[in-house]
XYZ file of N, CA and C in Angstrom:
738
model
N 119.863 121.033 150.581
C 119.980 120.687 149.310
C 121.203 120.089 148.804
N 122.453 120.243 149.478
C 123.758 119.429 149.358
C 123.379 118.232 149.689
N 122.694 117.968 150.836
C 122.625 116.596 151.314
C 121.720 115.856 150.663
N 120.554 116.335 149.973
C 119.767 115.582 148.986
C 120.594 115.168 147.833
N 121.499 116.112 146.998
C 122.454 115.664 146.047
C 123.219 114.484 146.357
N 123.809 114.812 147.492
C 124.652 113.576 148.039
C 123.874 112.314 148.164
N 122.667 112.303 148.677
C 121.837 111.177 148.824
C 121.166 110.590 147.451
N 120.904 111.382 146.430
C 120.667 111.045 145.340
C 121.803 110.366 144.447
N 123.096 110.972 144.680
C 124.137 110.391 144.154
C 124.782 109.192 144.743
N 124.363 108.789 146.005
C 124.513 107.574 146.605
C 123.511 106.715 145.882
N 122.474 106.831 145.704
C 121.314 106.145 145.441
C 121.428 105.571 143.829
N 121.972 106.675 143.110
C 122.529 106.180 141.892
C 123.658 105.184 141.783
N 124.501 105.382 142.675
C 125.588 104.200 142.699
C 125.130 102.967 143.150
N 124.182 102.971 144.212
C 123.449 101.787 144.798
C 122.636 101.202 143.597
N 121.999 101.947 142.843
C 121.087 101.322 141.931
C 121.809 100.653 140.687
N 122.888 101.563 140.265
C 123.767 100.958 139.113
C 124.408 99.749 139.651
N 124.962 99.638 140.870
C 125.828 98.587 141.343
C 124.636 97.346 141.304
N 123.705 97.851 141.911
C 122.586 96.567 141.968
C 122.253 95.789 140.601
N 122.299 96.604 139.397
C 122.311 95.658 138.286
C 123.101 94.657 138.001
N 124.400 94.662 138.821
C 125.244 93.580 138.448
C 125.189 92.528 139.578
N 124.041 92.729 140.443
C 123.897 91.660 141.407
C 123.362 90.371 140.363
N 123.855 89.355 141.005
C 123.511 87.897 140.398
C 122.029 87.819 139.927
N 121.128 87.851 140.740
C 120.003 87.830 140.481
C 119.357 88.527 139.617
N 119.587 90.091 139.614
C 119.163 91.059 138.923
C 119.755 91.104 137.468
N 120.967 90.775 137.517
C 121.497 90.662 136.072
C 120.956 89.556 135.230
N 120.634 88.621 135.881
C 119.896 87.575 134.824
C 118.545 88.025 134.265
N 117.838 89.050 134.925
C 116.704 89.622 134.336
C 116.948 90.899 133.500
N 117.996 91.653 133.782
C 118.312 92.841 133.173
C 119.317 92.488 131.969
N 120.054 91.543 132.015
C 120.825 91.379 130.751
C 120.127 90.884 129.440
N 119.024 90.083 129.401
C 118.146 90.173 128.287
C 117.481 91.305 127.891
N 116.891 92.243 128.795
C 116.485 93.394 128.353
C 117.467 94.207 127.925
N 118.799 94.066 128.305
C 119.808 95.160 127.654
C 119.883 94.727 126.238
N 120.225 93.237 126.032
C 120.718 92.641 124.714
C 119.399 93.150 123.641
N 118.289 92.811 124.131
C 117.089 92.979 123.340
C 117.090 94.669 122.892
N 117.233 95.477 123.714
C 117.214 96.956 123.667
C 118.160 97.349 122.635
N 119.480 96.623 122.718
C 120.650 97.177 121.872
C 120.327 96.775 120.437
N 119.714 95.355 120.373
C 119.582 94.723 118.963
C 118.458 95.516 118.370
N 117.469 95.872 119.153
C 116.192 96.404 118.367
C 116.619 97.885 118.040
N 117.722 98.481 119.011
C 117.964 100.057 118.396
C 118.754 99.804 117.275
N 119.644 98.793 117.048
C 120.139 98.794 115.789
C 119.486 98.330 114.724
N 118.539 97.477 114.883
C 117.597 96.981 113.799
C 116.796 98.220 113.378
N 116.087 99.024 114.123
C 115.078 100.098 113.698
C 115.969 101.436 113.047
N 117.294 101.483 113.591
C 118.137 102.272 113.082
C 118.471 101.978 111.468
N 118.734 100.587 111.479
C 119.191 100.369 110.228
C 117.840 100.256 109.131
N 116.561 99.684 109.535
C 115.631 99.746 108.626
C 114.380 100.817 109.211
N 114.798 102.388 109.126
C 114.016 103.017 109.666
C 112.718 103.341 108.981
N 112.632 102.900 107.746
C 111.341 102.988 107.054
C 110.331 101.848 107.332
N 110.865 100.901 108.147
C 110.238 99.726 108.377
C 109.198 99.818 109.457
N 107.968 99.501 109.116
C 106.820 99.678 110.316
C 106.812 98.486 111.389
N 107.117 98.648 112.472
C 107.171 97.493 113.443
C 105.679 96.767 113.390
N 104.758 97.337 113.344
C 103.546 96.570 113.303
C 102.813 96.329 114.575
N 101.806 95.999 114.767
C 100.997 95.829 116.034
C 101.326 94.675 116.743
N 101.652 93.481 115.988
C 102.201 92.360 116.629
C 103.526 92.645 117.532
N 104.422 93.680 117.166
C 105.733 93.860 117.936
C 104.878 94.841 119.122
N 104.141 95.581 118.874
C 103.569 96.274 120.056
C 102.967 95.155 121.044
N 102.273 94.463 120.629
C 101.761 93.370 121.508
C 102.831 92.561 122.433
N 103.804 92.033 121.455
C 104.863 91.230 122.124
C 105.742 92.264 123.212
N 105.870 93.580 122.952
C 106.529 94.350 123.912
C 105.695 94.618 125.063
N 104.349 94.754 125.108
C 103.692 94.657 126.187
C 103.667 93.498 126.910
N 103.794 92.220 126.299
C 104.205 90.845 127.240
C 105.502 91.203 128.088
N 106.425 91.634 127.405
C 107.585 91.787 128.357
C 107.474 92.372 129.532
N 106.691 93.703 129.297
C 106.454 94.305 130.805
C 105.488 93.540 131.639
N 104.782 92.815 130.997
C 103.682 91.997 131.822
C 104.630 90.866 132.736
N 105.449 90.278 131.857
C 106.483 89.267 132.410
C 107.335 89.728 133.590
N 107.825 90.939 133.235
C 108.522 91.602 134.334
C 107.700 91.832 135.519
N 106.496 92.237 135.512
C 105.770 92.683 136.484
C 105.603 91.326 137.474
N 105.224 90.238 136.753
C 104.979 88.822 137.534
C 106.354 88.436 138.178
N 107.417 88.740 137.448
C 108.688 88.429 138.100
C 108.978 89.272 139.358
N 108.659 90.587 139.583
C 108.668 91.284 140.389
C 107.738 90.970 141.811
N 106.559 90.878 141.484
C 105.539 90.294 142.373
C 106.197 88.681 143.139
N 106.770 87.933 142.177
C 107.335 86.673 142.805
C 108.337 87.092 143.704
N 109.299 88.068 143.250
C 110.421 88.314 144.203
C 109.895 88.834 145.558
N 108.938 89.730 145.578
C 108.388 90.235 146.845
C 107.888 89.050 147.683
N 107.138 87.985 146.889
C 106.721 86.887 147.473
C 107.621 86.001 148.291
N 108.705 85.872 147.687
C 109.696 85.243 148.102
C 110.890 85.642 149.023
N 110.621 86.963 149.231
C 111.594 87.522 150.313
C 111.576 86.875 151.722
N 112.698 86.391 152.111
C 112.466 85.738 153.460
C 111.599 84.567 153.336
N 111.324 83.937 152.501
C 110.343 82.865 152.308
C 109.115 83.251 153.189
N 108.659 84.525 153.096
C 107.451 84.733 153.868
C 106.230 84.786 153.324
N 106.240 84.512 151.863
C 104.917 84.407 150.923
C 104.159 85.620 150.882
N 102.946 85.326 150.871
C 101.918 86.329 150.793
C 101.665 87.660 151.767
N 102.448 87.372 152.893
C 102.667 88.254 153.958
C 103.547 89.525 153.567
N 104.557 89.070 152.575
C 105.289 90.227 152.174
C 104.717 91.406 151.514
N 103.619 91.112 150.746
C 102.825 92.052 150.179
C 102.216 93.019 150.985
N 102.246 92.709 152.212
C 101.850 93.809 153.217
C 102.915 94.344 154.165
N 104.000 93.829 154.083
C 105.049 94.084 154.515
C 105.976 95.127 153.892
N 105.792 95.074 152.195
C 106.465 95.896 151.556
C 105.338 96.483 150.830
N 104.581 97.281 151.166
C 103.431 97.814 150.298
C 103.615 98.680 148.985
N 104.564 99.469 149.290
C 104.998 100.405 148.099
C 105.445 99.648 146.961
N 106.395 98.820 147.241
C 106.998 97.763 146.253
C 105.719 97.104 145.473
N 104.885 96.483 146.433
C 103.777 95.732 146.083
C 102.806 96.731 145.276
N 102.532 97.804 145.480
C 101.832 98.589 144.736
C 102.355 99.017 143.379
N 103.542 99.322 143.471
C 104.379 99.552 142.255
C 104.509 98.490 141.329
N 104.685 97.151 141.788
C 104.687 96.080 140.868
C 103.299 95.750 140.148
N 102.252 95.994 141.151
C 100.803 95.779 140.585
C 100.567 96.933 139.502
N 101.103 98.032 139.579
C 100.851 99.303 138.781
C 101.549 98.793 137.540
N 102.920 98.366 137.341
C 103.472 97.861 136.263
C 102.584 96.662 135.785
N 101.978 95.901 136.351
C 101.108 94.743 135.993
C 99.930 95.246 135.234
N 99.310 96.267 135.821
C 98.277 96.937 135.249
C 98.318 97.630 133.908
N 99.507 98.121 133.924
C 100.050 99.308 132.726
C 100.297 98.154 131.585
N 100.858 97.057 132.130
C 101.149 96.150 130.972
C 99.931 95.315 130.305
N 99.045 95.196 131.136
C 97.790 94.595 130.826
C 96.951 95.597 129.851
N 97.096 96.800 130.436
C 96.236 97.936 129.580
C 97.048 98.181 128.084
N 98.182 98.086 128.152
C 98.967 98.155 126.717
C 98.737 96.857 126.127
N 98.766 96.030 126.594
C 98.492 94.518 125.944
C 97.130 94.594 125.252
N 96.262 95.031 125.955
C 94.637 95.094 125.387
C 94.445 96.086 124.572
N 95.271 97.325 124.758
C 95.176 98.658 123.761
C 95.906 98.052 122.535
N 96.675 97.497 122.477
C 97.538 97.106 121.300
C 97.048 95.686 120.426
N 96.367 94.884 121.197
C 95.659 93.853 120.707
C 94.484 94.332 119.958
N 93.843 95.318 120.604
C 92.511 95.728 119.911
C 92.727 97.140 118.902
N 94.161 97.460 118.730
C 94.601 98.392 117.823
C 93.644 99.799 118.506
N 93.432 99.768 119.469
C 92.750 100.961 120.411
C 93.362 102.286 119.857
N 94.736 102.403 120.207
C 95.326 103.561 120.295
C 95.844 103.889 118.839
N 95.966 105.167 118.555
C 96.587 105.546 117.305
C 97.869 105.118 117.134
N 98.515 104.527 116.225
C 99.466 103.724 115.976
C 100.741 104.568 116.351
N 100.987 105.829 116.165
C 101.877 106.519 116.507
C 102.199 106.533 118.127
N 101.024 106.745 118.637
C 101.073 106.686 120.291
C 101.475 105.250 120.737
N 100.876 104.360 120.144
C 101.032 102.912 120.495
C 102.810 102.692 119.942
N 103.038 103.329 119.156
C 104.480 102.648 118.791
C 105.596 103.522 119.838
N 105.072 104.842 120.320
C 105.978 105.362 121.379
C 105.935 104.608 122.617
N 104.766 104.421 123.136
C 104.743 103.922 124.455
C 105.025 102.285 124.538
N 104.927 101.509 123.358
C 105.187 100.140 123.262
C 106.592 99.748 122.671
N 107.200 100.973 122.405
C 108.702 100.663 121.800
C 109.522 99.978 122.782
N 110.605 99.219 121.978
C 111.469 98.534 123.003
C 112.299 99.331 124.002
N 112.594 100.612 123.548
C 113.189 101.672 124.368
C 112.411 101.724 125.693
N 111.252 102.149 125.441
C 110.394 102.638 126.549
C 109.833 101.532 127.577
N 109.571 100.488 127.099
C 109.075 99.292 127.630
C 110.316 98.569 128.387
N 111.616 98.591 127.821
C 112.816 97.908 128.487
C 113.058 99.022 129.679
N 113.156 100.242 129.307
C 113.680 101.118 130.412
C 112.852 101.141 131.573
N 111.442 100.999 131.320
C 110.643 101.061 132.642
C 110.624 100.009 133.205
N 110.779 98.721 132.586
C 110.866 97.278 133.138
C 112.221 97.356 133.880
N 113.386 97.846 133.532
C 114.632 98.065 134.187
C 114.364 98.843 135.487
N 113.937 100.006 135.370
C 113.805 100.896 136.716
C 112.890 100.144 137.708
N 111.827 99.432 137.255
C 111.136 98.794 138.040
C 111.797 97.837 138.754
N 112.623 96.783 138.113
C 113.517 95.960 138.556
C 114.571 96.468 139.778
N 115.141 97.361 139.299
C 116.299 97.784 140.332
C 115.535 98.472 141.451
N 114.020 98.833 141.244
C 113.785 99.491 142.354
C 113.315 98.431 143.593
N 112.424 97.563 142.881
C 111.879 96.420 143.777
C 112.882 95.507 144.247
N 114.051 95.069 143.591
C 115.091 94.298 144.128
C 116.072 95.109 144.820
N 115.859 96.314 145.236
C 116.858 97.028 146.218
C 115.896 96.923 147.539
N 116.882 97.164 148.523
C 115.985 97.190 149.968
C 116.217 98.734 150.427
N 116.228 99.697 149.307
C 116.208 101.020 149.857
C 114.893 101.714 150.457
N 115.000 102.548 151.055
C 113.788 103.370 151.669
C 113.112 104.020 150.639
N 111.774 104.124 150.807
C 111.018 104.970 149.784
C 110.915 106.497 150.092
N 112.182 107.069 149.775
C 112.283 108.419 150.043
C 112.313 109.181 148.709
N 112.470 110.562 148.881
C 112.405 111.465 147.595
C 113.813 111.387 147.000
N 114.755 111.084 147.710
C 116.097 110.931 147.068
C 116.020 109.660 146.162
N 115.481 108.683 146.669
C 115.603 107.439 145.873
C 114.857 107.489 144.553
N 113.648 108.041 144.797
C 112.794 107.949 143.365
C 113.373 109.070 142.418
N 114.046 110.302 143.145
C 114.566 111.204 142.120
C 115.942 110.433 141.352
N 116.714 109.413 142.154
C 117.787 108.715 141.656
C 117.191 107.957 140.470
N 116.200 107.189 140.621
C 115.315 106.171 139.652
C 114.929 107.004 138.513
N 114.456 108.199 138.770
C 113.900 109.023 137.601
C 115.236 109.697 136.827
N 116.232 110.004 137.673
C 117.497 110.464 136.955
C 118.134 109.337 136.151
N 118.064 108.095 136.511
C 118.651 106.975 135.780
C 117.993 106.862 134.418
N 116.383 106.884 134.573
C 115.803 106.701 133.513
C 115.989 107.827 132.418
N 116.184 109.073 133.035
C 116.353 109.996 131.878
C 117.777 109.842 131.276
N 118.775 109.702 132.073
C 120.129 109.431 131.597
C 120.173 108.253 130.597
N 119.329 107.253 130.846
C 119.387 106.089 129.981
C 118.854 106.641 128.573
N 117.714 107.163 128.754
C 116.974 107.519 127.461
C 117.943 108.629 126.592
N 118.709 109.423 127.270
C 119.515 110.454 126.856
C 120.634 109.800 125.923
N 121.187 108.636 126.757
C 122.412 107.913 126.234
C 121.928 107.067 124.925
N 120.837 106.562 125.042
C 120.475 105.502 123.940
C 120.107 106.322 122.754
N 119.496 107.406 123.068
C 119.359 108.581 121.905
C 120.699 109.079 121.346
N 121.363 109.238 122.074
C 122.631 109.658 121.779
C 123.383 108.674 120.776
N 123.110 107.513 121.157
C 123.828 106.078 120.596
C 123.250 106.099 118.998
N 121.946 106.589 118.988
C 121.192 106.485 117.613
C 121.576 107.599 116.406
N 122.520 108.549 117.131
C 122.967 109.607 116.091
C 124.056 109.113 115.381
N 125.215 108.290 116.037
C 126.253 107.846 114.834
C 125.685 106.522 113.977
N 124.701 105.785 115.008
C 124.212 104.712 114.391
C 123.433 105.069 112.795
N 122.670 106.147 113.169
C 121.880 106.689 112.036
C 122.703 107.124 110.658
N 123.829 107.683 111.239
C 124.855 108.263 110.342
C 125.534 106.997 109.395
N 125.869 106.080 110.417
C 126.435 104.829 109.829
C 125.641 104.056 108.700
N 124.675 103.888 109.187
C 123.495 102.901 108.248
C 123.091 103.893 107.031
N 123.120 105.193 107.255
C 122.912 106.074 106.096
C 123.998 106.143 105.038
N 125.263 105.909 105.546
C 126.648 105.939 104.786
C 126.442 104.647 104.045
N 126.245 103.356 104.695
C 126.035 102.211 104.298
C 124.859 101.904 103.145
N 124.016 102.670 103.469
C 122.845 102.515 102.352
C 123.223 103.367 101.132
N 124.022 104.389 101.369
C 124.223 105.210 100.143
C 125.450 104.380 99.337
N 126.422 103.860 100.110
C 127.369 102.980 99.559
C 126.790 101.729 98.715
N 125.753 101.184 99.373
C 124.981 100.129 98.504
C 124.443 100.528 97.313
N 123.697 101.721 97.709
C 122.913 102.015 96.410
C 123.889 102.390 95.266
N 125.263 103.013 95.619
C 126.254 103.518 94.719
C 126.617 102.017 94.042
N 126.921 101.182 94.594
C 127.402 99.702 94.287
C 126.309 99.373 93.111
N 125.029 99.437 93.561
C 123.849 98.835 92.700
C 123.980 99.665 91.305
N 124.063 101.075 91.553
C 124.195 101.821 90.569
C 125.309 101.546 89.580
N 126.478 101.318 90.132
C 127.748 100.752 89.439
C 127.606 99.495 88.660
N 126.586 98.720 89.226
C 126.418 97.289 88.779
C 125.563 97.310 87.458
N 124.475 98.419 87.896
C 123.453 98.677 86.629
C 124.208 99.266 85.330
N 125.245 100.172 85.460
C 125.905 100.838 84.690
C 126.936 99.804 83.871
N 127.554 99.214 84.796
C 128.265 97.819 84.058
C 127.547 97.058 83.125
N 126.530 96.645 83.856
C 125.433 95.721 83.008
C 125.079 96.390 81.805
N 124.662 97.572 81.960
C 124.406 98.311 80.653
C 125.403 98.527 79.349
N 126.509 98.914 80.062
C 127.862 98.848 79.058
C 127.955 97.425 78.462
N 127.804 96.265 79.314
C 128.167 94.903 78.726
C 126.974 94.822 77.834
N 125.755 95.166 78.078
C 124.488 94.720 77.153
C 124.795 95.801 75.692
N 125.209 96.954 75.828
C 125.583 97.793 74.681
C 126.755 97.136 73.809
N 127.678 96.702 74.581
C 128.821 96.083 73.789
C 128.259 94.776 72.851
N 127.554 94.129 73.918
C 127.068 92.877 73.263
C 126.169 93.060 71.989
N 125.450 94.414 72.122
C 124.669 94.546 71.166
C 125.174 95.003 69.708
N 126.496 95.684 70.165
C 127.450 96.087 69.074
C 128.103 95.006 68.369
N 128.536 93.972 69.133
C 129.093 92.941 68.687
C 128.240 91.951 67.696
N 126.901 92.078 68.304
C 125.871 91.187 67.550
C 125.512 92.169 66.206
N 125.558 93.087 66.263
C 125.364 94.218 65.121
C 126.399 94.069 63.959
N 127.603 93.966 64.566
C 128.752 93.813 63.778
C 128.804 92.354 63.286
N 128.518 91.461 64.113
C 128.396 89.795 63.556
C 127.305 89.829 62.443
N 126.214 90.685 62.741
C 125.257 90.620 61.820
C 125.444 91.030 60.528
N 126.190 92.175 60.376
C 126.654 92.738 59.232
C 127.707 91.772 58.417
N 128.416 91.279 59.191
C 129.584 90.122 58.576
C 128.679 89.092 57.899
N 127.561 88.559 58.701
C 126.719 87.619 58.065
C 126.014 88.098 56.785
N 125.356 89.079 56.971
C 124.657 89.683 55.844
C 125.685 89.850 54.503
N 126.832 90.514 54.884
C 127.988 90.768 53.672
C 128.288 89.292 53.093
N 128.545 88.387 54.152
C 128.710 86.827 53.767
C 127.677 86.481 52.665
N 126.262 86.453 53.164
C 125.327 86.039 52.577
C 125.011 86.710 51.142
N 125.489 88.077 51.105
C 125.141 88.863 49.871
C 126.283 88.205 49.006
N 127.490 88.021 49.257
C 128.481 87.394 48.616
C 128.311 85.993 48.129
N 127.700 85.097 48.970
C 127.301 83.942 48.549
C 126.249 83.871 47.376
N 125.091 84.943 47.762
C 124.162 85.144 46.607
C 124.763 85.568 45.478
N 125.571 86.543 45.367
C 126.108 87.084 44.247
C 126.812 85.952 43.508
N 127.736 84.993 44.256
C 128.646 84.121 43.682
C 127.827 83.116 43.082
N 126.620 82.543 43.591
C 125.621 81.782 43.120
C 124.888 82.342 41.729
N 124.769 83.460 41.891
C 123.919 84.230 40.597
C 124.997 84.145 39.546
N 126.214 84.560 40.013
C 127.334 84.715 38.823
C 127.341 83.179 38.457
N 127.491 82.195 39.131
C 127.686 80.782 38.505
C 126.212 80.409 37.666
N 125.164 80.884 38.135
C 124.053 80.728 37.212
C 124.195 81.140 35.877
N 124.656 82.336 36.066
C 124.776 83.388 34.765
C 125.702 82.629 34.182
N 126.961 82.092 34.423
C 128.030 81.590 33.717
C 127.476 80.092 33.192
N 126.913 79.333 33.910
C 126.311 78.147 33.291
C 125.334 78.407 32.141
N 124.457 79.423 32.451
C 123.443 79.672 31.305
C 124.266 80.252 30.111
N 125.050 81.201 30.355
C 125.982 81.390 29.024
C 126.701 80.233 28.519
N 127.055 79.477 29.119
C 127.728 78.144 28.499
C 126.785 77.370 27.920
N 125.573 77.299 28.275
C 124.431 76.517 27.678
C 124.037 77.350 26.434
N 123.973 78.460 26.537
C 123.612 79.267 25.160
C 124.621 79.071 24.137
N 125.823 79.008 24.490
C 126.851 78.882 23.598
C 126.831 77.553 23.174
N 126.728 76.537 23.928
C 126.552 75.101 23.481
C 125.345 74.949 22.606
N 124.197 75.676 22.833
C 123.177 75.637 21.966
C 123.415 76.120 20.620
N 124.045 77.444 20.361
C 124.480 77.967 19.329
C 125.373 77.135 18.521
N 126.306 76.231 19.118
C 127.136 75.483 18.476
C 126.441 74.114 17.835
N 125.429 73.818 18.487
C 124.500 72.640 18.071
C 123.639 73.088 16.811
N 123.276 74.304 17.079
C 122.382 74.680 15.787
C 123.242 74.870 14.443
N 124.441 75.304 14.751
C 125.415 75.604 13.471
C 125.668 74.389 13.021
N 125.951 73.316 13.746
C 126.188 72.003 13.501
C 125.275 71.385 12.743
N 123.926 71.581 13.109
C 122.769 71.143 12.511
C 122.736 71.741 11.146
N 122.851 72.870 10.871
C 122.668 73.782 9.633
C 123.801 73.235 8.653
N 124.897 72.872 9.076
C 125.904 72.466 8.268
C 125.555 70.925 7.579
N 124.839 70.117 8.191
C 124.546 68.819 7.902
C 123.386 69.050 6.453
């Protein structure tokens, strides 16, 4: 049992070290970047539905990885197709990945699976992790032992745990950001409401001033008319008196 644990530990180190191998890194690095970006994206937009087109695209990622694995086996020692017989387990493993990717592609293209299941099996996290495990296994020169597959399974589980743990602070961060934005929006609305109310009061006040001015002008005009009418009446009376005297 102790020897098995030691072997698993050694294989863990070997596989993780292989990740930084020049040829492997060129394949793994884009997977890592896409996984991190999509992790951030879906934590930020939790209510957003990825859609079937995203599931199809993720299936294609696994398909292309399977092709890369088969090409790698083909090119080992420049032996060509013979390598598929020399490395039967890796070849079968690569073909299994290829078949799974084609099945996923077909199911997602046809909307065959319930969307919840399709979302789970075709998520960037699932697809990219499976692709990563497949890459480090096929690119390694390890023997096909229980400790090797145990190490691969352990890496898969550890990565799932780590990525899900990363989700916790991300979720908290984006929730706080959302609340902060909502508060800003509420503050903006309240400020705008106050501005509108102030403008209404000013308009009302201005309206009252105008009404008072109009009333004053009307009163002034009315008084002028009355004054003129009174003067005319006086002049008329004077004329009448003058006519009577004559």
